[in-house]
Coordinates of C-alpha atoms in Angstrom, one line a residue:
M9 CA 103.0 90.7 123.3
V10 CA 105.9 92.3 125.0
T11 CA 104.8 94.9 127.6
S12 CA 107.0 98.0 127.3
K13 CA 107.5 100.9 129.7
N14 CA 106.8 103.1 126.7
H15 CA 103.2 102.1 126.9
L16 CA 103.0 104.1 130.1
K17 CA 104.2 107.3 128.5
P18 CA 101.9 110.3 128.5
K19 CA 99.7 110.9 125.5
E20 CA 101.9 113.6 124.1
F21 CA 104.6 111.0 123.5
M22 CA 102.2 108.7 121.7
F23 CA 101.4 111.2 118.9
F24 CA 103.8 109.8 116.3
S25 CA 103.0 106.2 117.2
M26 CA 99.3 106.7 116.7
V27 CA 99.7 108.4 113.3
Y28 CA 102.2 105.8 112.2
Q29 CA 99.9 102.9 113.2
K30 CA 97.0 104.6 111.2
L31 CA 99.1 105.1 108.1
M32 CA 100.7 101.6 108.1
H33 CA 97.3 100.1 107.1
Q34 CA 97.6 101.8 103.7
K35 CA 100.2 100.2 101.5
P36 CA 101.4 103.4 99.7
Y37 CA 102.1 105.0 103.0
N38 CA 103.7 101.8 104.2
I39 CA 106.3 102.0 101.4
L40 CA 106.7 105.8 101.7
L41 CA 107.3 105.8 105.4
F42 CA 109.8 103.0 105.1
L43 CA 111.8 104.9 102.5
L44 CA 111.7 108.2 104.5
S45 CA 113.0 106.4 107.6
I46 CA 115.5 104.1 105.9
L47 CA 118.5 105.6 107.7
V48 CA 116.9 104.7 111.1
H49 CA 115.9 101.1 110.4
P50 CA 119.4 99.5 110.6
F51 CA 119.7 100.9 114.1
T52 CA 116.3 99.9 115.3
Y53 CA 116.5 96.5 113.6
F54 CA 119.8 95.8 115.4
I55 CA 118.1 96.6 118.7
Y56 CA 115.1 94.5 117.8
R57 CA 117.3 91.5 117.1
N58 CA 119.2 91.9 120.3
K59 CA 116.1 92.3 122.4
K60 CA 114.2 89.5 120.7
H61 CA 115.4 86.9 123.3
S62 CA 113.4 88.9 126.0
N63 CA 110.2 88.6 123.9
T64 CA 107.4 87.1 125.9
Y65 CA 106.2 85.2 122.8
D66 CA 109.6 83.7 122.2
Q67 CA 110.0 82.6 125.8
A68 CA 106.5 81.1 125.8
F69 CA 107.1 79.4 122.5
E70 CA 110.4 77.9 123.7
L71 CA 108.8 76.6 127.0
R72 CA 105.8 75.1 125.3
S73 CA 108.0 73.4 122.7
Q74 CA 110.2 72.0 125.4
Y75 CA 107.1 70.7 127.1
Y76 CA 105.9 68.8 124.0
L77 CA 109.4 67.5 123.5
E78 CA 109.8 66.2 127.1
N79 CA 106.4 64.4 127.2
G80 CA 107.2 62.4 124.1
L81 CA 104.6 63.9 121.9
F82 CA 107.2 65.1 119.4
A83 CA 108.8 61.6 119.3
H84 CA 105.3 60.1 118.7
W85 CA 104.7 62.4 115.7
Q86 CA 108.2 61.6 114.3
Q87 CA 107.6 57.9 114.5
S88 CA 104.1 58.3 112.9
F89 CA 105.5 60.3 110.0
E90 CA 108.3 57.7 109.5
Q91 CA 105.7 55.0 109.1
Q92 CA 103.7 57.2 106.7
E93 CA 106.8 57.8 104.6
I94 CA 107.8 54.1 104.5
A95 CA 104.2 53.2 103.5
K96 CA 104.3 55.9 100.8
A97 CA 107.6 54.7 99.4
S98 CA 106.4 51.1 99.3
F99 CA 103.1 52.0 97.6
F100 CA 104.8 54.1 94.9
Q101 CA 107.7 51.6 94.7
E102 CA 110.3 54.4 95.4
A103 CA 113.7 53.8 96.7
A104 CA 114.3 55.9 99.9
S105 CA 117.0 55.5 102.4
S106 CA 116.3 55.4 106.1
S107 CA 118.2 58.6 106.7
Q108 CA 116.0 60.4 104.1
I109 CA 112.8 59.1 105.7
Q110 CA 114.0 60.2 109.1
Q111 CA 114.9 63.6 107.9
T112 CA 111.5 64.1 106.2
A113 CA 109.7 62.8 109.3
N114 CA 111.7 65.1 111.5
E115 CA 110.8 68.2 109.3
L116 CA 107.1 67.2 109.3
A117 CA 107.1 66.8 113.1
K118 CA 108.7 70.2 113.6
Q119 CA 106.0 71.8 111.4
R120 CA 103.3 70.0 113.4
L121 CA 105.0 71.2 116.6
Q122 CA 105.2 74.8 115.5
Q123 CA 101.5 74.8 114.3
L124 CA 100.4 73.4 117.7
V125 CA 102.4 75.8 119.8
D126 CA 101.3 78.8 117.7
Q127 CA 97.7 77.7 118.1
D128 CA 98.1 77.3 121.9
L129 CA 99.8 80.7 122.3
Q130 CA 97.2 82.4 120.1
N131 CA 94.4 81.0 122.2
E132 CA 96.1 82.4 125.3
G133 CA 96.5 85.8 123.7
I134 CA 100.2 85.7 123.3
Q135 CA 101.3 87.2 119.9
P136 CA 104.8 87.5 118.4
L137 CA 106.4 90.9 118.4
T138 CA 107.0 91.9 114.8
Y139 CA 109.5 94.5 113.7
D140 CA 106.8 96.9 112.8
Q141 CA 105.2 96.6 116.2
F142 CA 108.7 97.1 117.8
F143 CA 109.3 100.2 115.7
N144 CA 105.9 101.6 116.6
Q145 CA 106.7 101.1 120.3
Q146 CA 109.9 103.1 119.9
L147 CA 108.0 106.0 118.5
K148 CA 106.4 106.4 121.9
N149 CA 109.8 107.0 123.4
K150 CA 110.7 110.7 123.4
Y151 CA 114.4 109.9 123.5
F152 CA 114.2 107.7 120.4
V153 CA 112.3 110.5 118.6
A154 CA 114.9 113.0 119.6
L155 CA 117.8 110.9 118.4
T156 CA 116.3 109.9 115.1
F157 CA 114.6 113.2 114.2
L158 CA 117.4 114.6 112.0
P159 CA 118.1 111.3 110.1
A160 CA 114.3 110.9 109.5
V161 CA 113.1 114.5 109.4
L162 CA 110.9 113.9 106.3
F163 CA 109.4 110.8 108.0
Y164 CA 108.3 112.9 111.0
V165 CA 107.1 115.7 108.8
V166 CA 104.8 113.3 106.9
L167 CA 103.5 112.0 110.3
I168 CA 102.8 115.5 111.5
L169 CA 101.0 116.5 108.3
C170 CA 98.9 113.3 108.1
A171 CA 97.8 113.8 111.7
N172 CA 95.1 116.1 110.4
P173 CA 92.7 114.2 108.1
F174 CA 91.8 117.3 106.1
L175 CA 95.5 118.2 105.5
Q176 CA 96.2 114.6 104.6
F177 CA 93.4 114.7 102.1
I178 CA 94.9 117.8 100.5
I179 CA 98.4 116.3 100.4
E180 CA 97.1 113.1 98.7
R181 CA 95.3 115.2 96.1
I182 CA 98.5 117.2 95.4
L183 CA 100.5 114.0 94.9
Q184 CA 97.8 112.6 92.6
S185 CA 97.9 115.8 90.6
F186 CA 101.6 115.5 90.3
I187 CA 101.2 112.0 88.9
V188 CA 98.5 113.1 86.5
I189 CA 100.7 116.0 85.2
V190 CA 103.6 113.7 84.6
G191 CA 101.3 111.2 82.8
V192 CA 99.9 114.0 80.6
A193 CA 103.3 115.3 79.7
T194 CA 104.5 111.7 78.9
L195 CA 101.4 111.0 76.8
V196 CA 101.6 114.3 74.8
F197 CA 105.3 113.9 74.2
T198 CA 104.9 110.3 73.0
I199 CA 102.1 111.4 70.6
L200 CA 104.3 114.2 69.2
Y201 CA 107.3 111.9 69.0
L202 CA 105.3 109.3 67.0
S203 CA 103.7 112.0 64.8
P204 CA 104.5 111.7 61.1
F205 CA 105.2 115.4 60.9
D206 CA 108.9 116.3 60.6
P207 CA 109.7 119.6 62.4
A208 CA 113.0 120.0 60.4
R209 CA 111.3 119.6 57.0
N210 CA 108.4 121.8 57.9
L211 CA 110.5 124.7 59.1
L212 CA 113.4 124.4 56.7
G213 CA 111.3 123.8 53.6
V214 CA 111.3 121.1 51.0
E215 CA 114.5 122.4 49.5
A216 CA 116.5 121.7 52.7
T217 CA 119.5 119.4 52.3
A218 CA 120.0 116.2 54.3
E219 CA 122.9 118.0 56.1
Q220 CA 120.7 120.9 57.1
I221 CA 118.0 118.6 58.5
A222 CA 120.6 116.5 60.4
N223 CA 122.1 119.7 61.8
F224 CA 118.6 120.9 62.9
N225 CA 117.9 117.6 64.6
R226 CA 121.3 117.6 66.4
I227 CA 120.8 121.2 67.6
H228 CA 117.4 120.5 69.1
G229 CA 118.2 117.0 70.3
L230 CA 115.8 115.3 67.9
D231 CA 118.4 112.7 67.0
Q232 CA 118.6 111.3 70.5
P233 CA 116.7 108.2 71.7
Y234 CA 113.1 108.5 72.9
L235 CA 113.9 108.1 76.6
S236 CA 116.6 110.8 76.5
Q237 CA 114.3 113.3 74.8
L238 CA 111.5 112.4 77.2
W239 CA 113.7 112.9 80.3
H240 CA 115.0 116.2 78.9
S241 CA 111.5 117.5 78.3
L242 CA 110.1 116.4 81.7
S243 CA 113.1 117.8 83.6
G244 CA 112.7 121.1 81.8
L245 CA 109.0 121.3 82.7
F246 CA 109.5 121.0 86.4
T247 CA 112.5 123.3 86.5
F248 CA 110.6 125.9 84.5
D249 CA 113.3 125.8 81.9
L250 CA 111.5 124.9 78.7
G251 CA 114.2 126.1 76.4
T252 CA 113.5 127.7 73.0
S253 CA 110.9 126.9 70.4
F254 CA 111.9 125.3 67.1
A255 CA 110.3 128.2 65.2
G256 CA 111.5 131.7 66.0
K257 CA 113.9 130.8 68.7
E258 CA 111.6 132.3 71.3
D259 CA 111.9 131.6 75.0
I260 CA 109.0 129.2 75.7
T261 CA 108.7 130.0 79.4
H262 CA 108.5 133.7 78.6
S263 CA 105.9 133.1 75.8
I264 CA 103.7 131.0 78.1
T265 CA 104.0 133.5 80.9
N266 CA 102.7 136.2 78.6
K267 CA 100.0 134.2 76.9
F268 CA 98.6 132.0 79.6
P269 CA 97.2 134.8 81.9
V270 CA 95.1 136.1 79.0
T271 CA 93.4 132.7 78.5
L272 CA 93.1 132.2 82.2
E273 CA 91.5 135.7 82.7
I274 CA 88.9 135.1 80.0
A275 CA 88.1 131.6 81.3
V276 CA 87.7 132.7 84.9
L277 CA 85.4 135.6 83.8
S278 CA 83.4 133.3 81.6
L279 CA 83.0 130.9 84.5
L280 CA 82.0 133.6 87.0
M281 CA 79.4 134.8 84.4
A282 CA 78.1 131.3 83.9
I283 CA 77.8 130.6 87.7
A284 CA 76.1 134.0 88.3
I285 CA 73.5 133.3 85.6
A286 CA 73.1 129.5 85.5
I287 CA 72.7 128.6 89.2
P288 CA 69.8 131.1 89.9
V289 CA 68.2 130.0 86.5
G290 CA 68.5 126.3 87.4
I291 CA 67.1 126.9 90.9
I292 CA 64.1 128.8 89.6
S293 CA 63.4 126.1 86.9
A294 CA 63.6 123.4 89.6
V295 CA 61.4 125.2 92.1
R296 CA 58.8 125.9 89.3
P297 CA 59.0 122.8 87.1
N298 CA 57.0 122.7 83.9
S299 CA 56.1 126.3 84.3
Y300 CA 56.5 129.1 81.7
L301 CA 59.8 130.2 83.2
D302 CA 61.0 126.6 83.3
Y303 CA 60.3 126.0 79.6
T304 CA 61.7 129.4 78.6
F305 CA 65.0 129.0 80.5
M306 CA 65.6 125.5 79.4
F307 CA 64.8 126.4 75.8
I308 CA 67.4 129.2 75.9
A309 CA 69.8 126.8 77.6
L310 CA 69.3 124.3 74.7
I311 CA 70.0 127.0 72.2
G312 CA 73.2 127.9 74.1
L313 CA 74.4 124.3 74.0
S314 CA 73.7 124.1 70.2
I315 CA 75.4 127.2 69.0
P316 CA 79.0 126.7 67.7
S317 CA 81.3 129.1 69.4
F318 CA 83.0 130.2 66.2
W319 CA 79.7 131.0 64.6
Q320 CA 78.5 132.9 67.7
G321 CA 81.7 134.9 67.7
L322 CA 81.4 135.9 64.1
I323 CA 77.7 136.9 64.6
F324 CA 78.8 139.0 67.7
I325 CA 81.5 140.7 65.7
L326 CA 79.2 141.5 62.8
T327 CA 76.4 142.7 65.0
F328 CA 77.9 144.4 68.1
A329 CA 81.3 145.5 66.6
L330 CA 80.7 146.3 63.0
K331 CA 77.1 147.3 62.8
L332 CA 76.3 148.7 66.3
Q333 CA 79.9 149.5 67.1
W334 CA 79.4 148.8 70.8
F335 CA 82.5 146.8 71.3
P336 CA 85.9 146.4 69.6
A337 CA 86.0 143.6 67.0
T338 CA 89.3 142.2 68.3
Y339 CA 90.9 141.9 71.7
N340 CA 92.9 144.8 73.0
P341 CA 94.7 144.5 76.4
Q342 CA 94.3 148.2 77.0
N343 CA 90.5 148.2 76.5
W344 CA 88.5 146.2 78.9
L345 CA 85.4 146.4 76.6
S346 CA 87.2 144.0 74.2
L347 CA 86.9 141.3 76.8
I348 CA 83.1 141.3 76.9
M349 CA 82.3 139.5 73.7
P350 CA 85.0 136.7 74.1
V351 CA 83.8 136.1 77.7
I352 CA 80.1 135.8 76.6
V353 CA 80.9 133.6 73.7
L354 CA 83.2 131.3 75.7
G355 CA 80.7 131.2 78.6
T356 CA 77.5 130.6 76.7
S357 CA 77.8 126.8 76.4
I358 CA 79.0 126.3 80.0
T359 CA 76.2 128.6 81.3
A360 CA 73.6 126.3 79.6
S361 CA 75.3 123.2 80.9
I362 CA 75.5 124.4 84.5
A363 CA 71.9 125.6 84.4
R364 CA 70.6 122.2 83.2
M365 CA 72.7 120.4 85.8
T366 CA 71.5 122.7 88.6
R367 CA 67.9 122.1 87.6
S368 CA 68.4 118.3 87.5
S369 CA 70.2 118.2 90.8
M370 CA 67.7 120.5 92.6
L371 CA 64.8 118.4 91.3
E372 CA 66.3 115.3 92.9
V373 CA 66.9 117.1 96.2
I374 CA 63.6 118.9 96.7
H375 CA 61.7 115.6 96.7
E376 CA 63.9 114.0 99.4
D377 CA 62.3 113.2 102.8
Y378 CA 64.3 115.8 104.8
I379 CA 63.0 118.6 102.5
I380 CA 59.4 117.4 103.0
T381 CA 60.0 117.3 106.7
A382 CA 61.5 120.8 106.7
K383 CA 58.4 122.1 105.0
A384 CA 56.1 120.2 107.4
K385 CA 57.8 121.9 110.3
G386 CA 56.6 125.2 109.0
L387 CA 59.8 126.6 107.3
N388 CA 59.0 128.9 104.4
E389 CA 60.1 127.9 100.9
F390 CA 63.0 130.4 100.7
K391 CA 64.6 128.9 103.9
V392 CA 64.1 125.3 102.8
I393 CA 65.7 126.0 99.4
S394 CA 68.5 128.2 100.6
K395 CA 69.5 126.3 103.8
H396 CA 68.8 122.7 102.9
A397 CA 68.2 122.1 99.1
I398 CA 71.0 124.2 97.5
R399 CA 73.7 122.9 99.9
N400 CA 72.9 119.3 99.2
A401 CA 72.5 119.8 95.5
M402 CA 75.9 121.5 95.0
I403 CA 78.1 118.4 94.8
P404 CA 77.2 117.4 91.2
I405 CA 77.1 121.1 90.2
I406 CA 80.6 121.6 91.5
T407 CA 81.8 118.6 89.6
V408 CA 80.4 119.9 86.3
I409 CA 81.8 123.3 86.9
G410 CA 85.3 121.8 87.4
L411 CA 85.0 119.7 84.2
L412 CA 83.7 122.6 82.2
F413 CA 86.5 124.9 83.4
G414 CA 89.1 122.4 82.2
G415 CA 87.3 122.2 78.9
M416 CA 87.3 126.0 78.6
L417 CA 91.1 126.2 79.0
G418 CA 91.6 123.5 76.4
G419 CA 89.0 124.7 74.0
A420 CA 89.5 128.4 74.2
S421 CA 91.6 128.3 71.0
V422 CA 88.5 128.7 68.7
T423 CA 87.3 131.8 70.6
E424 CA 90.9 133.2 70.7
K425 CA 91.2 132.8 66.9
V426 CA 87.9 134.5 66.2
F427 CA 88.7 137.5 68.4
N428 CA 92.5 137.6 67.5
I429 CA 93.5 136.9 71.1
S430 CA 97.1 135.9 71.6
G431 CA 96.4 133.3 74.3
I432 CA 97.7 129.9 75.2
G433 CA 95.0 128.1 73.2
S434 CA 95.9 129.8 69.9
Y435 CA 99.6 129.4 70.7
I436 CA 99.3 125.6 70.9
V437 CA 97.2 125.5 67.7
D438 CA 99.8 127.5 65.8
K439 CA 102.6 125.3 67.1
Q440 CA 101.0 121.9 66.6
F441 CA 101.3 121.8 62.8
I442 CA 105.1 122.0 62.9
P443 CA 105.1 120.2 65.5
D444 CA 107.0 122.5 67.9
I445 CA 107.4 119.8 70.6
P446 CA 108.8 122.0 73.5
A447 CA 106.2 124.7 72.9
I448 CA 103.3 122.4 72.7
L449 CA 104.4 120.3 75.7
G450 CA 104.9 123.4 77.8
G451 CA 101.5 124.9 76.9
V452 CA 99.6 121.6 77.5
V453 CA 101.3 120.8 80.7
Y454 CA 100.8 124.2 82.3
I455 CA 97.1 124.0 81.3
A456 CA 97.1 120.6 83.0
I457 CA 98.7 122.1 86.1
T458 CA 95.9 124.8 86.2
I459 CA 93.2 122.1 85.8
S460 CA 94.8 120.0 88.6
I461 CA 94.7 123.0 90.9
V462 CA 91.1 123.7 90.1
N463 CA 90.2 120.0 90.7
L464 CA 92.0 120.3 94.1
L465 CA 89.9 123.3 95.0
I466 CA 86.8 121.4 93.9
D467 CA 87.7 118.4 96.1
I468 CA 88.1 120.8 99.1
M469 CA 84.7 122.3 98.3
Y470 CA 83.3 118.8 98.4
A471 CA 84.3 118.5 102.0
F472 CA 83.0 122.1 102.7
F473 CA 79.5 121.4 101.3
D474 CA 79.0 117.8 102.3
P475 CA 79.5 116.9 106.0
R476 CA 79.4 113.2 105.1
I477 CA 82.7 113.6 103.3
R478 CA 84.2 115.3 106.3
S479 CA 83.0 112.5 108.5
K480 CA 84.5 109.8 106.2
M481 CA 87.8 111.7 106.2
K482 CA 88.0 111.7 110.0
K483 CA 87.1 108.0 110.2
S484 CA 89.6 106.9 107.6

């Protein structure tokens, strides 16, 4: 390989080269880095081609080839291949001219020569300098970095960000979330596009004329091809310009901005309530398995999983609102007491699920060898559980919490309908029977964005709770 003066540069000038070499082993980054530095490559490739004649490998290859040509080995191969081609043509009774035979023999001899020379140089440790290796060498040169920084500023920004494994992990998750959101939006739009429901007919009524329906479709772009409508919808989502709904001509972005915080508030409070109750209950049940407390807690959890949320909500309204008059029957933004019943109803099932998962995960952990060793060293039970067992049992619990939170956002419509809450869940349900495509798409996608953010936080918590994940991130 060519020895460059850039190899002697101090370590601070090898930063970009080291990160680039690490990322080039991953194909997605290989493509991304090439595209981000595409303005620089014509310049570097021109230099690479001009300097190729000074390559140690090329010089050694030429000298070794010349040696085999001068000692008659190449001529021997050529003559041997000519005899083989003549014998082959005679056996298959094919007509072949002497010039064709010589040309074929010459090509086969060149291939043999190249294979032999490559093998010799490889055994001697001499490798060809590829363009990627040459470009990587240039990144060690501070003058090259200074000259190409502006044309390839995004390229260098990616290298700087990916130098930190934890930051690279977060960036990759953000990009994956973006892809998921686009996929969800495309899938939802396609389902609505193929739906047998006719928005114009549903809104204008059965007595609407063909001209009125055609005019409605033209105003809202429903007469355009599928790809045009899809592009318009996706571009509106990511520019926060969702347009107006089919029904009521309301601004969709404004409606979602008003309705989504209500659903998010109830879902977060329900989740916090579930975590505060379920994790201690699950730990107690695991520490005292098959005890009275264990049976009691798990029986209550089973009831919580079995109760339909709409039935539980109605029972709560009849009991605590109408009979006892402790809480308002419907949601009122000005009265915080009206949040208590919806939060409890929405959080009941997830509390039961988290409690059962906590118990199961803790039972697996407390029988591990390191827990037994910690007890054998004389640590009391509280320290063993709090410092060793809980931390290692949290990974599956965190996973379940993330999944249940996403389910709460998507399934809050039932609770919102029972308690007359004007949230995003009931908003989507009201719009889906039209179907009001822009409104539904906006609501679903912004729920997907929130779930993606929650999953990103969960992935970060994985690395926080499990040192093995942090170790893998650093080694990757």
